[in-house]
Coordinates of C-alpha atoms in Angstrom, one line a residue:
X1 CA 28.3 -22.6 -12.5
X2 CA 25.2 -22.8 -9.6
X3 CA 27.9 -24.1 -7.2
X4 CA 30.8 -22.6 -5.0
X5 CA 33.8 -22.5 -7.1
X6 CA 36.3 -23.3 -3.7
X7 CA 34.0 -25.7 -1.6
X8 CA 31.2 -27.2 -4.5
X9 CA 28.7 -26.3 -2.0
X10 CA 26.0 -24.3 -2.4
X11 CA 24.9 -21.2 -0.5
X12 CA 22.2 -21.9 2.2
X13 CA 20.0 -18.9 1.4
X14 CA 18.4 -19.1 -2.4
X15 CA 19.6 -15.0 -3.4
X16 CA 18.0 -12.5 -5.7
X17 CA 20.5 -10.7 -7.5
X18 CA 19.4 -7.2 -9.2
X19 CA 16.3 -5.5 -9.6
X20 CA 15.1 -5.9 -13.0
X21 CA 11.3 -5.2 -12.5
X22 CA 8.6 -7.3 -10.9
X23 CA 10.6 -10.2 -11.0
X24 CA 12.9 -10.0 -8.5
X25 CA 13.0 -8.6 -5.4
X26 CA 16.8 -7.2 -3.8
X27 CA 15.5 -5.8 -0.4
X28 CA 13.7 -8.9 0.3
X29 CA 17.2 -10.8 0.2
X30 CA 19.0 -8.3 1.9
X31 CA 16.2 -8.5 4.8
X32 CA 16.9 -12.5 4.8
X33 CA 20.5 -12.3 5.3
X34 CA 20.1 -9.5 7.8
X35 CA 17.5 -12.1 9.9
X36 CA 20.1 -14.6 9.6
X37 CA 23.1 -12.3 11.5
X38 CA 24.6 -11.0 7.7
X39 CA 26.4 -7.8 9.2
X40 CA 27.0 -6.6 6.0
X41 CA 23.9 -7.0 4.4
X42 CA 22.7 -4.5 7.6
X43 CA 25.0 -2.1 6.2
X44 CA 23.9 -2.5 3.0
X45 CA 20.0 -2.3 3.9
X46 CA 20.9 1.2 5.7
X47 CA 22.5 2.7 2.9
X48 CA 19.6 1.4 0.2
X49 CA 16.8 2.8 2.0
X50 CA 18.1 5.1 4.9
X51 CA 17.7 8.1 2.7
X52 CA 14.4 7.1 1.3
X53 CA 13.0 6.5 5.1
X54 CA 15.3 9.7 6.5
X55 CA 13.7 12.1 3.1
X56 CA 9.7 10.8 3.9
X57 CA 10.8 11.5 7.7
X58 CA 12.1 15.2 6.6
X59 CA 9.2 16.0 4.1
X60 CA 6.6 14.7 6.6
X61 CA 8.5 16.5 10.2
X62 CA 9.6 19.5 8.7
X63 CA 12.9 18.8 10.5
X64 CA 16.5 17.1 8.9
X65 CA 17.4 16.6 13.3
X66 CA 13.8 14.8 13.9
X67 CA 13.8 13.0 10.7
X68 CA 17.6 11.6 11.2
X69 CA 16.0 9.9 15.3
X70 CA 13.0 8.3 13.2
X71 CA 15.2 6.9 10.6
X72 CA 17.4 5.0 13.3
X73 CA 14.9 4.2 15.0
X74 CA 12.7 2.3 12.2
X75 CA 15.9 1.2 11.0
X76 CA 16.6 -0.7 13.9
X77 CA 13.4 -2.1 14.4
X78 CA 13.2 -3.4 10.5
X79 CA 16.9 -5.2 11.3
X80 CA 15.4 -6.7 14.5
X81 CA 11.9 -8.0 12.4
X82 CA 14.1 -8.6 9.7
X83 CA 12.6 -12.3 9.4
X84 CA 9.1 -11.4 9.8
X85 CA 9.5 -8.6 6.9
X86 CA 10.9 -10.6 4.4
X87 CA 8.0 -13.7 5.3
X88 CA 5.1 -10.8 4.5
X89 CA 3.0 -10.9 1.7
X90 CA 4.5 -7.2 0.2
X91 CA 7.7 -6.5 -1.2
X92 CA 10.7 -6.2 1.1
X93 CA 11.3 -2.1 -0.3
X94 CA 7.0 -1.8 0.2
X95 CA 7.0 -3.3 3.5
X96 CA 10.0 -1.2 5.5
X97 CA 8.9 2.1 3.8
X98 CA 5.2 1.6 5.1
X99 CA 6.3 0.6 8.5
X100 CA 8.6 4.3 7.9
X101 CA 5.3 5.9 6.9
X102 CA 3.0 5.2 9.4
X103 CA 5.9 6.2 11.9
X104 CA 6.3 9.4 10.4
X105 CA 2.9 10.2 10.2
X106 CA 2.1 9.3 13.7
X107 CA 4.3 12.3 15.1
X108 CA 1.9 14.7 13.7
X109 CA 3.0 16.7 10.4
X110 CA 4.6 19.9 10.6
X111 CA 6.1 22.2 8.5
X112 CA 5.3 23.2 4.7
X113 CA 4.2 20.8 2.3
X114 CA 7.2 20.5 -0.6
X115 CA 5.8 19.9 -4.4
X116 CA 7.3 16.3 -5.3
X117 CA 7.5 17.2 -9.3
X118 CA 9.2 20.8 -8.8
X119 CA 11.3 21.8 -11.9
X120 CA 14.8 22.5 -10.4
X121 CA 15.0 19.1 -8.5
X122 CA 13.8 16.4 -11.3
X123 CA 17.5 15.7 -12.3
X124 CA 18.1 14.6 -8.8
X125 CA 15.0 12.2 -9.0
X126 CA 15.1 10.5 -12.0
X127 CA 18.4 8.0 -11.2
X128 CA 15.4 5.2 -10.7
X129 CA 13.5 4.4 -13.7
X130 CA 10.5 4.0 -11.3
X131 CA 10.9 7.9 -10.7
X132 CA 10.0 8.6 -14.1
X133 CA 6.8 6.7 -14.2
X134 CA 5.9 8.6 -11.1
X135 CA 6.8 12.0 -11.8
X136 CA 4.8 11.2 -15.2
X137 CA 1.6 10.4 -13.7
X138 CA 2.0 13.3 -11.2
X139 CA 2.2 15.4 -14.1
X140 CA -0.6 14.0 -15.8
X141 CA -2.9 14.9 -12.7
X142 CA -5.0 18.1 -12.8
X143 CA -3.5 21.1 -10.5
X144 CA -5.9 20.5 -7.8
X145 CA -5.3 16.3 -7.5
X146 CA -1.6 16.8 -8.0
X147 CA -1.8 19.0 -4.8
X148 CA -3.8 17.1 -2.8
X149 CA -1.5 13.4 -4.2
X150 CA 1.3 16.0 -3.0
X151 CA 0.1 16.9 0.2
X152 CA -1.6 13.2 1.1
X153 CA 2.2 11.7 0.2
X154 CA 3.3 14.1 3.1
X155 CA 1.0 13.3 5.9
X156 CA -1.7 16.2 5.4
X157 CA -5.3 15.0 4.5
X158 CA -7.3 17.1 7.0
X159 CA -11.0 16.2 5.5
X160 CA -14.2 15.3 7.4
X161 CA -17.6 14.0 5.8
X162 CA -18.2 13.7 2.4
X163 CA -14.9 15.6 0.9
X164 CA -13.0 13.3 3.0
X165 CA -14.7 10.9 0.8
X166 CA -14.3 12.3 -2.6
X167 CA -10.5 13.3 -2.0
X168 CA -10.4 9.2 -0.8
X169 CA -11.9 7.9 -4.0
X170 CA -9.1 10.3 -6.5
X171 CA -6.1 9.3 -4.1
X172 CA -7.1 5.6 -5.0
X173 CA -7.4 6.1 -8.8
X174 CA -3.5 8.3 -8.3
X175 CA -2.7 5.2 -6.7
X176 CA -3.8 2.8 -8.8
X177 CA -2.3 4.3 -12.1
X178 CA 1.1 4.2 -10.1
X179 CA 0.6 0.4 -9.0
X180 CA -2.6 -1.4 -10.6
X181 CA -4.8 -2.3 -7.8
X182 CA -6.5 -5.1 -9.5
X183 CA -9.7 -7.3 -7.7
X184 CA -13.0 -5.7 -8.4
X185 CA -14.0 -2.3 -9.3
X186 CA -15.2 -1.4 -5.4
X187 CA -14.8 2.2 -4.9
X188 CA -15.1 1.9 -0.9
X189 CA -12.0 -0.6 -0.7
X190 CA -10.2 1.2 -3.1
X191 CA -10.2 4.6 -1.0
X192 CA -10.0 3.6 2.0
X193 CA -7.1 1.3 0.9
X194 CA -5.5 4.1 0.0
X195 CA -6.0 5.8 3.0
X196 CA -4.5 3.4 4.9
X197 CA -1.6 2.6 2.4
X198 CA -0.6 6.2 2.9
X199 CA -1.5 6.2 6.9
X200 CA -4.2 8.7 6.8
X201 CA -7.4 6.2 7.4
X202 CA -8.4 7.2 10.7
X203 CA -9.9 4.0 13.6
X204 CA -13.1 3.6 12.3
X205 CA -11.9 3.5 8.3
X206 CA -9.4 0.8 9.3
X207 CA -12.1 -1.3 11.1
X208 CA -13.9 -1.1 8.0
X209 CA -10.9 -2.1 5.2
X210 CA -10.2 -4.8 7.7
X211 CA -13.7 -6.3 7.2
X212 CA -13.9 -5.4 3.3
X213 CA -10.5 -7.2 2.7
X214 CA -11.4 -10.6 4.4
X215 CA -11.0 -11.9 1.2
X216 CA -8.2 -13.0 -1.0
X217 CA -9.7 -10.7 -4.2
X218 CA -10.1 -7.6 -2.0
X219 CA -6.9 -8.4 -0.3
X220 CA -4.8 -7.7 -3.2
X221 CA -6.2 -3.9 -3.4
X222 CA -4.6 -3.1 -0.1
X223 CA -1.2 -4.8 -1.1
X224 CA -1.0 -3.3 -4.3
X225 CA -2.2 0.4 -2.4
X226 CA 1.0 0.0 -0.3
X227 CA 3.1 -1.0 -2.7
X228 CA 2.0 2.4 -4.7
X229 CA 2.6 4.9 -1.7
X230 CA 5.9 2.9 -1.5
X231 CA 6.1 4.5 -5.0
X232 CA 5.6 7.8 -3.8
X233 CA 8.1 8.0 -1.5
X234 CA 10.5 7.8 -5.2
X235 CA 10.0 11.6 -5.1
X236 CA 10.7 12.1 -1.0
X237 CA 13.8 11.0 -1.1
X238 CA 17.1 13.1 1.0
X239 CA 19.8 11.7 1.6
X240 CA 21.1 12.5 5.5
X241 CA 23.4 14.5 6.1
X242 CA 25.7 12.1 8.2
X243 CA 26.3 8.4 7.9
X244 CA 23.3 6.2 9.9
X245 CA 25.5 3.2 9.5
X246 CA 26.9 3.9 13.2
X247 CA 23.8 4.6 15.0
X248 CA 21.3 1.8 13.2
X249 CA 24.0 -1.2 13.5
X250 CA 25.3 -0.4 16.9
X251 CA 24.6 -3.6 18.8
X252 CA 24.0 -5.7 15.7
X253 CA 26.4 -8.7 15.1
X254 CA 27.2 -12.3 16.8
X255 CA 27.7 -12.3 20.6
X256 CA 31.9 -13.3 21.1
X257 CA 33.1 -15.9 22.7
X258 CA 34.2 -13.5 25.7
X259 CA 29.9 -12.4 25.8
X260 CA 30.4 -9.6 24.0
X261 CA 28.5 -8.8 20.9
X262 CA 30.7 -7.9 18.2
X263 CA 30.4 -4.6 16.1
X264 CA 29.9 -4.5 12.7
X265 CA 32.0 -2.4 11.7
X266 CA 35.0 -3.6 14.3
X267 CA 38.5 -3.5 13.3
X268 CA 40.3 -6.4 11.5
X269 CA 42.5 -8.6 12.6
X270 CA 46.5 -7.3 11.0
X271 CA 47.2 -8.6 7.9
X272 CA 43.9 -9.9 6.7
X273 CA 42.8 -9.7 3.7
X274 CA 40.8 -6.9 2.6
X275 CA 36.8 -9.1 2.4
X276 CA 35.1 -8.5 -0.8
X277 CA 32.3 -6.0 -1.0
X278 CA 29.4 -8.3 -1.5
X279 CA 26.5 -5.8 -1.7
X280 CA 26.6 -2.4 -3.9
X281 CA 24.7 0.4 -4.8
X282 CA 22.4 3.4 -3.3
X283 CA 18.7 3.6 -3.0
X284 CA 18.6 4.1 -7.1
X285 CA 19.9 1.3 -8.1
X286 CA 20.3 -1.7 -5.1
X287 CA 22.7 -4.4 -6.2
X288 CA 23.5 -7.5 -4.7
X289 CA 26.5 -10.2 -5.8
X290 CA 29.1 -12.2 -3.9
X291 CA 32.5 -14.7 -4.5
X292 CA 30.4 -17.7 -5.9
X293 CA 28.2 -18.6 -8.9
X294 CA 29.7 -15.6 -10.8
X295 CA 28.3 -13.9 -14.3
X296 CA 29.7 -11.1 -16.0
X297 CA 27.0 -8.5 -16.3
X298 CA 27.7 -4.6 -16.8
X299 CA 28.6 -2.0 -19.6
X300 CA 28.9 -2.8 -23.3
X301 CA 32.0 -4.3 -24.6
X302 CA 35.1 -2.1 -25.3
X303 CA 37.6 -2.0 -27.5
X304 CA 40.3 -4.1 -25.9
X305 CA 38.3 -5.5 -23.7
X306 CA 37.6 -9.4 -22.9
X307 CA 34.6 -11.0 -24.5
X308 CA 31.9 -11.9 -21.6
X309 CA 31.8 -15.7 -23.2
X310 CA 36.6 -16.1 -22.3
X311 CA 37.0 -18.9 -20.0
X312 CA 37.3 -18.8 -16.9
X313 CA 40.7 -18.7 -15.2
X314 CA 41.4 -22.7 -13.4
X315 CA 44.0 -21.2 -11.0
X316 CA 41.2 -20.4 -8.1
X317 CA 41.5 -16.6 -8.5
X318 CA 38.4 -14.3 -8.5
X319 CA 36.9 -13.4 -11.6
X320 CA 36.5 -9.9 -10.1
X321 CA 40.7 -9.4 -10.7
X322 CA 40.3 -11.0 -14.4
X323 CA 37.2 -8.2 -15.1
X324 CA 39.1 -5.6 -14.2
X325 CA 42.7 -7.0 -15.8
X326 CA 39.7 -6.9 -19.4
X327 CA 39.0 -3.4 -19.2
X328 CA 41.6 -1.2 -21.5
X329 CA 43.7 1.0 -20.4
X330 CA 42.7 4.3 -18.6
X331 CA 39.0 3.0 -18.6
X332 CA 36.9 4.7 -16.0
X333 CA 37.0 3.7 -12.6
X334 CA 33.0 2.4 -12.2
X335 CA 33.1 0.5 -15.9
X336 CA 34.2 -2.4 -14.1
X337 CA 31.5 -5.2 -14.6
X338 CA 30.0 -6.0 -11.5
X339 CA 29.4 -9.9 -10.7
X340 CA 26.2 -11.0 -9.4
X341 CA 25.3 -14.5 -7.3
X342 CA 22.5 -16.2 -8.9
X343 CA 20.6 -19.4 -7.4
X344 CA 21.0 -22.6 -7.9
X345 CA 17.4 -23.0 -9.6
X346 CA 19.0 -20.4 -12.5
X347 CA 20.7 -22.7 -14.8
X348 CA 17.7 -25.4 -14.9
X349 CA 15.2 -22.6 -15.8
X350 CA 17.4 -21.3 -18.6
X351 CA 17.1 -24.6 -20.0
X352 CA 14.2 -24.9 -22.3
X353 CA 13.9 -28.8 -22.1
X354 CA 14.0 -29.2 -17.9
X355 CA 11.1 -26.2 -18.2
X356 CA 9.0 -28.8 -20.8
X357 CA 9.9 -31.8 -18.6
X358 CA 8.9 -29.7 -15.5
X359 CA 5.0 -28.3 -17.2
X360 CA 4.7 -32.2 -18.0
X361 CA 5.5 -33.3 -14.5
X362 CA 2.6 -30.7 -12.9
X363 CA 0.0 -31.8 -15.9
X364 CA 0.4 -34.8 -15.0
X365 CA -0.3 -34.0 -11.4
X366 CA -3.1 -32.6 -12.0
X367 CA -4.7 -35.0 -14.8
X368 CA -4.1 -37.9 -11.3
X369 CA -6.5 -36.3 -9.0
X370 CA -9.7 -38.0 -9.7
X371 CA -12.7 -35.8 -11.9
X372 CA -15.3 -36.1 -8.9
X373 CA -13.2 -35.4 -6.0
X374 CA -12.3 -32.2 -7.9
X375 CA -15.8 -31.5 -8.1
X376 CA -16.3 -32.2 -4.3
X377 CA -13.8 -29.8 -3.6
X378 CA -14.9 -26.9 -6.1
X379 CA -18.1 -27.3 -4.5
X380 CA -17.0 -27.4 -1.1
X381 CA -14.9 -24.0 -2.0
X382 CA -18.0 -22.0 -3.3
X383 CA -20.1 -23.4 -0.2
X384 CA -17.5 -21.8 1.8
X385 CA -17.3 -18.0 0.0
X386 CA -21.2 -18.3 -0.4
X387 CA -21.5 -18.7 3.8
X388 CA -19.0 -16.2 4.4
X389 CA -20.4 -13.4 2.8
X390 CA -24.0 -14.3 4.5
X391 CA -22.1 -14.0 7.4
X392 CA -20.2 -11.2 6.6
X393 CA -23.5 -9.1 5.4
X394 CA -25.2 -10.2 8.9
X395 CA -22.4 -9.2 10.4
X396 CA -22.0 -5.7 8.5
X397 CA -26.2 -5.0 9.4
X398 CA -25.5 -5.9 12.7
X399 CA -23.1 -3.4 12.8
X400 CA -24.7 -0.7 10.9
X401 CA -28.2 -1.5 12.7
X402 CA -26.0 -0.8 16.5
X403 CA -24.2 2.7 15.1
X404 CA -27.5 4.3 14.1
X405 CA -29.0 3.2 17.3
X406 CA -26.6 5.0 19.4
X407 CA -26.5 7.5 17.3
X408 CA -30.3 8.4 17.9
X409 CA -29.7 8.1 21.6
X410 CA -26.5 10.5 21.3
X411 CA -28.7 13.1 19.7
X412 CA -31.6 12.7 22.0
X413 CA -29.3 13.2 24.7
X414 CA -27.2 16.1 23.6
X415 CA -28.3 20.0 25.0
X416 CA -31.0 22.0 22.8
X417 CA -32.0 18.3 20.8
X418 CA -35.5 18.6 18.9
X419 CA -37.6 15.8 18.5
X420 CA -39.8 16.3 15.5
X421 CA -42.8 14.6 14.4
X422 CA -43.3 14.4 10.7
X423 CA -45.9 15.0 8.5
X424 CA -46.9 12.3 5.9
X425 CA -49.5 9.9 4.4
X426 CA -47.3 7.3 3.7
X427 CA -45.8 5.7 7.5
X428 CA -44.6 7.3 10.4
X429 CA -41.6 9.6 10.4
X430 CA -39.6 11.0 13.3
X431 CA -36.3 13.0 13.7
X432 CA -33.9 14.5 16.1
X433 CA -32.3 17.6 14.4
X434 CA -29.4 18.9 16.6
X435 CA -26.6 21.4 16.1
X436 CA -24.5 18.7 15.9
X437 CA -26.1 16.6 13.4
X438 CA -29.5 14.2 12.8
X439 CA -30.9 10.9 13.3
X440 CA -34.3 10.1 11.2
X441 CA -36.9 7.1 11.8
X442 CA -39.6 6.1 9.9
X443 CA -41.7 2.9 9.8
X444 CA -44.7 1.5 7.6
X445 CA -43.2 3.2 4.4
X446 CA -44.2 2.0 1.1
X447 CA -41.6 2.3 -1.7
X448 CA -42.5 3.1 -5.0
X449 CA -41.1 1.7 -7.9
X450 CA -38.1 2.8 -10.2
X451 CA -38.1 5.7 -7.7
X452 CA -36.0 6.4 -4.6
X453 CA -36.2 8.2 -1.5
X454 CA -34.4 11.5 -1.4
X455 CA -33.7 13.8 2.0
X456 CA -33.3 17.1 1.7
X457 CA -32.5 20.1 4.3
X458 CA -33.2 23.1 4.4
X459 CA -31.7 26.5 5.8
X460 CA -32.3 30.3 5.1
X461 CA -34.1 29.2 2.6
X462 CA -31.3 27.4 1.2
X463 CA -31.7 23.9 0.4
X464 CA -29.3 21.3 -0.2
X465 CA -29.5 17.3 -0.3
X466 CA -28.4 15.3 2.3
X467 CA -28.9 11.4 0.7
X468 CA -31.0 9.0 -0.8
X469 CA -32.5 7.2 1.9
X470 CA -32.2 3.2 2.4
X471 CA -35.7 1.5 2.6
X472 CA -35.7 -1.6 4.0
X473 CA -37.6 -4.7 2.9
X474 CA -40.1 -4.2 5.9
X475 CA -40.5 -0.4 5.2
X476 CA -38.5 1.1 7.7
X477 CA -35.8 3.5 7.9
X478 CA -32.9 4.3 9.6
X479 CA -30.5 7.3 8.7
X480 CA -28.1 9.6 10.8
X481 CA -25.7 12.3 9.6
X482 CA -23.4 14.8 10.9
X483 CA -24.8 17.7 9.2
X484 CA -27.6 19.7 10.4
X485 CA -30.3 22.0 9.3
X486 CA -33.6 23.7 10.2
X487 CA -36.3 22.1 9.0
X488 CA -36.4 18.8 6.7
X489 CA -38.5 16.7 4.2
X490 CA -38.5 14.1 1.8
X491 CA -39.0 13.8 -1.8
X492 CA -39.7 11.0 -4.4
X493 CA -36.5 11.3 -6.5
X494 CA -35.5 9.2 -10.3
X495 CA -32.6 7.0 -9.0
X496 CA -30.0 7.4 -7.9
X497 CA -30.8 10.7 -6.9
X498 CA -31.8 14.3 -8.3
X499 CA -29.3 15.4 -9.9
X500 CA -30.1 18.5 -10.5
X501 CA -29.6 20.2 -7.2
X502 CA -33.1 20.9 -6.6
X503 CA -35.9 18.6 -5.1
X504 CA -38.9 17.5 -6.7
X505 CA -42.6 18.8 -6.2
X506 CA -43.7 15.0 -4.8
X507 CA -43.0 15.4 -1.2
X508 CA -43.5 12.4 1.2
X509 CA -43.0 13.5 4.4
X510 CA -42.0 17.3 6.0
X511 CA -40.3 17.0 9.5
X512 CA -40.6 21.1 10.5
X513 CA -39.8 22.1 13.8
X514 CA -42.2 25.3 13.0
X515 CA -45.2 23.2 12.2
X516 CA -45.4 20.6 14.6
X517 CA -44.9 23.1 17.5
X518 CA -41.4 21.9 18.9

């Protein structure tokens, strides 16, 4: 059954065969086959996920004529990386439609931003079971999150400061509920995971995911945040309006004899036979299958119809013309079962006993490696992650210590900057309040215990918190924000903060323009 039934040989690329969950992975194979010159598994990648990468494209442009160019061209670009693709860590569907995404996103969205769960359209998007899961946690969302979910699936997050931040941190938890993230609960990798998965993190944001995810735990959020706005894009999905079969494979084939390269879809010789469809489906429901290691999988059984278990014909013909000689009489036309291939690997994990004699085989691999040098290597492991986060958290105050340092100068420098002395018993306080933001200093600050430092701002009257301040372990303090205000001061505040909206009556330090005479 795992081998050829005309040659005994077996295919040289191990095949998925249909998507029946986690497990298996269809696009991944059809990427393979497309690396390895497969014309018509080309074809068949266009038609499985040119109308998900045309309808993101058409919901992210605002235009059917723009979003038709992008498809081609990211089509073409996945069939000439088809190798490198199908070697990444995410699966094949995740990995094409974020390389779509962050194409789509990069020519600026325009247009209006279309509801994904809108009443009148949900029997066109529920052909995929993994449409329903979506549009059910859509609809679990408050108004407010499902419009912002809606909007961020489209290209639109315009948010600066801290709502950038919030919005961020409820993307992620949309995200995750779609695709569990996993890894620990780290609300700063989640979010901007997020924001990256869905091509919305700006420079700075993806400098920073790329030094949280270093490691293998953390790593997994950002995989499993791509895979989830690969999700999304479920509810974005148009078909074009004309075949992109011509314009993606143009070019794509063997080079001739002659030098030429030949066309996919070039004419047949007269009088051969008509070559079997190997690949099948839509962007619902991708299905792979050729001519060798044949099953019979499909609808139920029918009166009159052969039972799945007959024998196989001996005389060599396909099993696709005895499936369709089973089905009755005046069946319909797509009740035929289709045939899948299956790898060789199939039949030996089907069978319970080479599974036992296969867990006994890697036991007993791993009972061989000697107690101590197990040890040695366990230790060596945790030496490792223990001097790479030192580094890492050098590295990240390194970092941290050079931005609010040229922040300081920048506001120094800017036009109408005031340099104001504070006024305190308890170190030495100094800040540059500008109209673009502020930069504060202090130094010989003592801390007080089970209480944090809170600064506040104040305008009109109005006052409004700005952060709980960092003191370091040699009582200094460095903070910078792009917010500004009139006047400041700082308050001895419960952690982690007041929450009350108001500051406390056990000031530390006032920083007044007013008062110090600036």
């Amino acid at each position: 059954m795992g081998s050829d039934i005309r040659t005994g040989e077996m295919p040289a690329i191990p095949e998925d065969t249909i998507d029946l969950g986690e497990r298996l992975d269809p696009t991944r194979t059809l990427l393979r086959r497309a690396a390895g010159g497969d014309q018509r598994a080309a074809a068949a990648l266009v038609d499985v996920l040119g109308p998900r990468i045309h309808g993101l494209s058409v919901h992210v442009t605002g235009s059917s004529a723009r979003a038709e160019k992008l498809a081609v061209t990211v089509l073409r670009s996945c069939l000439r990386e088809a190798g490198d693709l199908a070697a990444s860590g995410l699966p094949g569907e995740a990995a094409v439609l974020d390389r779509a995404r962050r194409a789509a996103v990069a020519t600026n969205p325009s247009g209006d931003v279309r509801s994904l769960v809108a009443p009148d359209l949900v029997n066109d998007r529920t052909r995929d079971r993994r449409e329903v899961e979506v549009l059910r946690v859509l609809l679990e969302l408050p108004p407010a999150h499902r419009a912002l979910v809606e909007s961020a699936a489209q290209g639109r997050f315009s948010y600066t400061g801290q709502p950038r931040q919030q919005n961020a941190v409820i993307l992620s938890q949309a995200l995750d509920q779609l695709v569990p993230f996993g890894g620990p609960p780290d609300v700063e990798t989640r979010a901007l995971a997020a924001l990256d998965a869905l091509a919305l993190a700006e420079e700075g944001e993806r400098l920073r995911l790329r030094e949280l995810t270093r490691y293998p735990e953390t790593a997994g959020i950002h995989r499993h945040a791509i895979e989830a706005a690969a999700r999304l894009a479920l509810l974005t999905t148009v078909p074009p309006s004309r075949d992109l079969r011509l314009a993606v494979l143009e070019g794509f084939g063997a080079v001739r004899t002659d030098g030429a390269r030949s066309s996919p879809l070039s004419a047949r010789p007269a009088g051969a036979a008509e070559p079997e469809p190997s690949y099948r489906g839509d962007y619902a429901t991708p299905v792979l299958g050729t001519d060798s290691q044949r099953r019979m999988v499909g609808p139920p059984a029918m009166a009159g119809g052969r039972h799945s278990s007959a024998v196989e014909p001996q005389d060599g013909s396909s099993m696709a013309a005895s499936s369709e000689a089973a089905l009755p009489t005046g069946a319909p036309e797509g009740a035929s079962s289709p045939a899948f291939s299956f790898r060789a690997t199939d039949e030996k994990q089907r069978s319970r006993r080479d599974r036992r004699r296969e867990k006994r085989r890697t036991e007993q691999g791993r009972r061989g490696v000697p107690w101590f040098s197990r040890t040695v290597a366990a230790a060596a492991v945790a030496a490792l992650l223990v001097l790479g986060y030192l580094l890492s958290d050098v590295h990240h105050q390194l970092e941290e210590s050079e931005r609010l340092a040229s922040a300081w100068a920048n506001h120094t420098m800017t036009a109408g900057a005031q340099l104001v002395p504070g006024v305190s018993d308890n170190g030495t306080w100094r800040a540059v309040i500008t109209e673009d933001g502020i930069s504060l200093r202090a130094e010989g600050v003592v801390g007080w215990e089970d209480e944090v430092l809170e600064l506040w701002g104040e305008t009109d009257g109005v006052q409004r918190s700005l952060g709980v301040l960092d003191l370091a372990d040699d009582g200094s303090i460095r903070f910078t924000t792009e917010e500004s205000d009139e006047r400041l001061f700082v308050t001895r505040e419960m952690p982690p903060g007041n929450e009350s909206g108001t500051p406390s009556e056990r000031v530390v330090a006032s920083l007044d323009p007013a008062v110090s005479g600036v």
